[in-house]
Amino acid sequence: MTSQYRVNYHLRSHKRDNLIEFIKGMLLTPFVLHPHDEESKATQEQENANRYAGIFGSIEMLIDEHRELLQAGIPTHSRLAKLVPSIGTFFTRLPLEAAFRHINRTNRISARKHVPPSFNDIRRILNMAQVMAIAPELQLVTFDGDMTLYADGQNFADDSPLTVLLIRLLRQGINVAIVTAAGYGTDAMRYEQRLSGLLRGFAKEELTPTQVARFYVLGGECNFLFRCRADYRLEFIDDTMYASSSLRSWTDTQVQQLLDVAEAELADCVRRLGINAQILRKPRAVGLVPHEELTREQLDECALSSQMALLRSQGAPKSEPCDVPIPFCAFNGGSDCWVDIGNKLIGVQILQEMIGSPPQATLH
């Protein structure tokens, strides 16, 4: 089993997107009530497409109303907030009907007779709608590293088709950043190794100093920022040059105290579960690195135990890891378990503040 199915297995149900599930339920009605007639396939497919498009158009209007009431300071009064209470903030409009028609031309969702619109279909349509909405104002694009730009634990390949696309963004004046949990402190060479194929691509295409200066790497979730130099090497940027007190107000002493708690909890997991593993301490993280393969349940137990210990230590056992004085991430990494100080949301916000890119001009 690949690592992407091993990651935070017992947390997956808590990470389901309620908006997508709501849309999925809405689309199920025309799929069930209007089955395909074998004698008029083309007509039925078009009718189905129009029904699906109408639903996406209605949801688009619900989002518009929600955004208007959010600006008025009363987002909970929107119909969408009542239908999906956990709904968040929309920084742009979402042209969902146009996005559906665009995706449907390729994927023929409306032609399917046995498989209704799925979670992945809807996520793809939402992504397309976001790209359509943000493209004219786009200033910053951020990406995860492992399992997004390259395989888990691997390096960015020289022949990756993503190289051409990332270079195109940089040439068009858009800032590009990789925000990754991988934490190697201030050691630029370790990040250069992971991104070697991409950096060689920059050199091969002879990007200008101005263009490569738009490329950033933020490691350890939000703790170690690097920028690409004219020689296609990464340069560490000291956090005194960019860190906002409102985003990272904690002190090093507080960080180390929190990591002490996490280290002690991971050590207890090693003892309690009989795990053969090493506890590895870094400046802004602590991890459990096993000497033999662990089950995903064991790794989840370590992650959840660490999370609860850190929440209790900050006096907030019922809170989320992002809502405590010192935010953190405790996660099953597929083959190991890590606790990082901060999170990628803070990382993206740091980049937005540094570059001057508002949320409505940022895509992650």
Short mmCIF file of C-alpha atoms in Angstrom, two decimals, residues 79-323:
data_model
loop_
_atom_site.label_atom_id
_atom_site.label_comp_id
_atom_site.label_asym_id
_atom_site.label_seq_id
_atom_site.Cartn_x
_atom_site.Cartn_y
_atom_site.Cartn_z
CA ARG A 79 -28.64 30.46 3.20
CA LEU A 80 -25.40 28.65 2.44
CA ALA A 81 -24.23 28.98 6.05
CA LYS A 82 -27.48 27.40 7.20
CA LEU A 83 -27.14 24.54 4.71
CA VAL A 84 -23.40 24.04 5.34
CA PRO A 85 -22.67 25.44 8.84
CA SER A 86 -18.92 24.79 8.56
CA ILE A 87 -18.59 26.90 5.41
CA GLY A 88 -15.53 29.14 5.34
CA THR A 89 -14.55 32.33 3.53
CA PHE A 90 -14.65 32.84 -0.23
CA PHE A 91 -12.14 35.45 -1.33
CA THR A 92 -13.38 35.46 -4.94
CA ARG A 93 -16.50 34.63 -6.88
CA LEU A 94 -16.69 31.06 -8.17
CA PRO A 95 -18.10 30.70 -11.71
CA LEU A 96 -19.24 27.14 -11.04
CA GLU A 97 -21.64 26.79 -13.96
CA ALA A 98 -18.98 27.82 -16.49
CA ALA A 99 -16.42 25.57 -14.76
CA PHE A 100 -18.79 22.59 -14.91
CA ARG A 101 -19.44 23.07 -18.63
CA HIS A 102 -15.69 23.35 -19.25
CA ILE A 103 -14.92 20.13 -17.35
CA ASN A 104 -17.93 18.31 -18.78
CA ARG A 105 -16.74 18.87 -22.34
CA THR A 106 -13.69 16.74 -21.54
CA ASN A 107 -14.89 14.31 -18.87
CA ARG A 108 -18.50 13.85 -20.09
CA ILE A 109 -19.87 13.65 -16.56
CA SER A 110 -23.41 14.11 -17.86
CA ALA A 111 -23.05 11.04 -20.13
CA ARG A 112 -22.46 8.62 -17.28
CA LYS A 113 -25.29 6.19 -16.54
CA HIS A 114 -23.99 4.23 -13.57
CA VAL A 115 -21.56 6.53 -11.70
CA PRO A 116 -22.98 9.80 -10.31
CA PRO A 117 -20.86 12.96 -9.99
CA SER A 118 -18.18 12.11 -7.44
CA PHE A 119 -16.16 13.92 -4.81
CA ASN A 120 -13.24 14.12 -7.23
CA ASP A 121 -15.45 15.47 -10.04
CA ILE A 122 -16.76 18.25 -7.82
CA ARG A 123 -13.33 19.09 -6.44
CA ARG A 124 -12.03 19.36 -10.01
CA ILE A 125 -14.90 21.70 -10.92
CA LEU A 126 -14.30 23.84 -7.82
CA ASN A 127 -10.60 24.03 -8.68
CA MET A 128 -11.39 25.08 -12.25
CA ALA A 129 -13.83 27.73 -11.02
CA GLN A 130 -11.17 29.10 -8.67
CA VAL A 131 -8.60 29.26 -11.47
CA MET A 132 -11.10 31.04 -13.74
CA ALA A 133 -11.90 33.58 -11.04
CA ILE A 134 -8.39 34.33 -9.84
CA ALA A 135 -6.43 34.30 -13.12
CA PRO A 136 -6.76 38.03 -13.96
CA GLU A 137 -5.46 39.12 -10.52
CA LEU A 138 -3.08 36.28 -9.66
CA GLN A 139 0.13 37.34 -7.87
CA LEU A 140 1.19 34.31 -5.82
CA VAL A 141 0.86 30.55 -6.33
CA THR A 142 1.94 28.20 -3.53
CA PHE A 143 2.33 24.43 -3.70
CA ASP A 144 2.88 21.56 -1.30
CA GLY A 145 6.01 19.55 -2.00
CA ASP A 146 5.71 15.82 -1.35
CA MET A 147 2.85 14.09 -3.18
CA THR A 148 2.07 17.31 -5.08
CA LEU A 149 5.12 18.36 -7.08
CA TYR A 150 7.02 15.11 -6.57
CA ALA A 151 6.53 11.65 -5.08
CA ASP A 152 6.58 11.24 -1.31
CA GLY A 153 10.17 11.40 -0.06
CA GLN A 154 11.58 11.80 -3.56
CA ASN A 155 13.27 14.70 -5.35
CA PHE A 156 11.90 16.93 -8.09
CA ALA A 157 12.75 15.02 -11.29
CA ASP A 158 14.69 16.56 -14.18
CA ASP A 159 12.05 15.37 -16.64
CA SER A 160 9.03 16.54 -14.65
CA PRO A 161 6.41 18.17 -16.92
CA LEU A 162 5.72 20.63 -14.11
CA THR A 163 9.02 22.41 -14.71
CA VAL A 164 7.76 24.05 -17.91
CA LEU A 165 4.54 25.18 -16.19
CA LEU A 166 6.30 26.68 -13.17
CA ILE A 167 8.76 28.50 -15.42
CA ARG A 168 5.84 29.90 -17.40
CA LEU A 169 4.34 31.34 -14.20
CA LEU A 170 7.63 32.98 -13.23
CA ARG A 171 8.05 34.50 -16.69
CA GLN A 172 4.55 35.95 -16.47
CA GLY A 173 5.49 37.86 -13.33
CA ILE A 174 3.76 35.54 -10.83
CA ASN A 175 5.47 34.60 -7.58
CA VAL A 176 5.79 30.85 -7.00
CA ALA A 177 6.45 29.25 -3.60
CA ILE A 178 6.79 25.71 -2.34
CA VAL A 179 5.46 25.44 1.21
CA THR A 180 6.58 22.12 2.62
CA ALA A 181 6.64 20.28 5.93
CA ALA A 182 10.19 19.13 5.15
CA GLY A 183 12.39 20.90 7.68
CA TYR A 184 16.15 21.07 7.21
CA GLY A 185 16.72 24.22 9.22
CA THR A 186 18.74 26.84 7.38
CA ASP A 187 20.58 24.26 5.27
CA ALA A 188 19.84 25.50 1.74
CA MET A 189 21.71 22.59 0.14
CA ARG A 190 19.20 20.05 1.49
CA TYR A 191 16.32 21.91 -0.14
CA GLU A 192 18.35 22.35 -3.33
CA GLN A 193 18.80 18.58 -3.42
CA ARG A 194 15.06 17.97 -3.12
CA LEU A 195 14.39 20.54 -5.88
CA SER A 196 17.43 19.78 -8.01
CA GLY A 197 15.49 18.99 -11.19
CA LEU A 198 13.52 22.23 -11.01
CA LEU A 199 16.56 24.42 -10.29
CA ARG A 200 18.43 22.82 -13.19
CA GLY A 201 15.40 23.59 -15.33
CA PHE A 202 15.67 27.27 -14.34
CA ALA A 203 19.34 27.27 -15.39
CA LYS A 204 18.64 25.45 -18.66
CA GLU A 205 15.97 27.99 -19.60
CA GLU A 206 18.26 30.86 -18.51
CA LEU A 207 15.69 32.60 -16.34
CA THR A 208 16.68 36.16 -15.51
CA PRO A 209 17.62 37.25 -11.97
CA THR A 210 14.30 39.09 -11.72
CA GLN A 211 12.36 35.99 -12.73
CA VAL A 212 14.10 33.53 -10.38
CA ALA A 213 13.82 36.02 -7.50
CA ARG A 214 10.06 35.32 -7.61
CA PHE A 215 10.69 31.71 -6.55
CA TYR A 216 10.53 30.87 -2.82
CA VAL A 217 10.79 27.78 -0.66
CA LEU A 218 9.27 27.81 2.83
CA GLY A 219 10.30 24.76 4.86
CA GLY A 220 9.21 23.37 8.21
CA GLU A 221 5.62 24.48 7.48
CA CYS A 222 6.39 28.19 8.07
CA ASN A 223 9.81 28.36 9.73
CA PHE A 224 12.60 28.51 7.13
CA LEU A 225 12.28 30.79 4.12
CA PHE A 226 14.57 30.67 1.07
CA ARG A 227 14.69 32.64 -2.16
CA CYS A 228 16.27 31.73 -5.47
CA ARG A 229 19.37 33.72 -6.45
CA ALA A 230 20.61 34.68 -9.91
CA ASP A 231 22.95 31.63 -9.86
CA TYR A 232 19.92 29.33 -9.37
CA ARG A 233 20.88 28.51 -5.79
CA LEU A 234 18.68 29.02 -2.73
CA GLU A 235 19.48 31.71 -0.18
CA PHE A 236 18.16 31.65 3.39
CA ILE A 237 16.19 34.73 4.47
CA ASP A 238 16.47 35.42 8.18
CA ASP A 239 13.07 35.63 9.79
CA THR A 240 13.87 39.06 11.25
CA MET A 241 13.46 40.36 7.70
CA TYR A 242 9.90 39.16 7.22
CA ALA A 243 8.29 37.54 10.28
CA SER A 244 5.18 39.35 11.46
CA SER A 245 4.55 39.51 15.18
CA SER A 246 0.88 38.85 14.50
CA LEU A 247 1.69 35.63 12.62
CA ARG A 248 4.57 34.22 14.65
CA SER A 249 4.54 35.80 18.08
CA TRP A 250 6.00 32.88 20.00
CA THR A 251 9.50 32.90 21.48
CA ASP A 252 12.19 30.26 21.06
CA THR A 253 11.86 29.34 24.74
CA GLN A 254 8.14 28.67 24.29
CA VAL A 255 8.83 26.62 21.17
CA GLN A 256 11.39 24.43 22.92
CA GLN A 257 9.05 23.88 25.88
CA LEU A 258 6.33 22.72 23.51
CA LEU A 259 8.74 20.43 21.69
CA ASP A 260 9.78 18.99 25.06
CA VAL A 261 6.15 17.95 25.60
CA ALA A 262 5.93 16.42 22.13
CA GLU A 263 9.22 14.57 22.56
CA ALA A 264 8.12 13.14 25.89
CA GLU A 265 4.80 11.99 24.41
CA LEU A 266 6.46 10.33 21.43
CA ALA A 267 8.89 8.59 23.79
CA ASP A 268 5.90 7.34 25.78
CA CYS A 269 4.35 6.01 22.53
CA VAL A 270 7.58 4.12 21.81
CA ARG A 271 7.42 2.52 25.25
CA ARG A 272 3.66 1.93 25.32
CA LEU A 273 3.38 0.47 21.82
CA GLY A 274 6.67 -1.41 21.89
CA ILE A 275 7.97 0.47 18.84
CA ASN A 276 11.56 0.20 17.69
CA ALA A 277 12.16 3.81 16.70
CA GLN A 278 14.37 6.85 17.10
CA ILE A 279 13.13 10.21 18.40
CA LEU A 280 14.67 12.95 16.26
CA ARG A 281 14.72 16.55 17.53
CA LYS A 282 15.04 19.52 15.17
CA PRO A 283 14.99 23.30 15.85
CA ARG A 284 11.25 23.58 15.08
CA ALA A 285 10.09 19.96 15.02
CA VAL A 286 10.36 16.58 16.68
CA GLY A 287 9.70 13.26 15.01
CA LEU A 288 9.46 9.53 15.51
CA VAL A 289 11.51 7.68 12.88
CA PRO A 290 10.97 3.89 13.10
CA HIS A 291 13.69 1.34 12.43
CA GLU A 292 11.07 -1.02 11.01
CA GLU A 293 7.83 -0.49 9.16
CA LEU A 294 4.90 0.50 11.37
CA THR A 295 1.20 0.08 10.67
CA ARG A 296 -0.79 3.17 9.86
CA GLU A 297 -2.75 2.62 13.08
CA GLN A 298 0.46 2.82 15.12
CA LEU A 299 1.50 6.01 13.35
CA ASP A 300 -1.96 7.53 13.82
CA GLU A 301 -1.82 6.67 17.52
CA CYS A 302 1.49 8.51 17.84
CA ALA A 303 0.14 11.54 15.96
CA LEU A 304 -3.10 11.74 17.94
CA SER A 305 -1.34 11.17 21.27
CA SER A 306 1.07 14.00 20.50
CA GLN A 307 -1.75 16.28 19.40
CA MET A 308 -3.73 15.76 22.59
CA ALA A 309 -0.64 16.23 24.78
CA LEU A 310 0.19 19.54 23.09
CA LEU A 311 -3.38 20.80 23.31
CA ARG A 312 -3.50 19.96 27.03
CA SER A 313 -0.15 21.66 27.63
CA GLN A 314 -1.58 24.87 26.14
CA GLY A 315 -4.74 24.64 28.23
CA ALA A 316 -7.00 23.93 25.27
CA PRO A 317 -7.76 20.19 25.11
CA LYS A 318 -10.92 20.73 23.04
CA SER A 319 -9.40 23.15 20.54
CA GLU A 320 -7.87 22.52 17.14
CA PRO A 321 -4.07 22.61 16.66
CA CYS A 322 -4.40 25.83 14.64
CA ASP A 323 -6.41 27.64 17.34
#
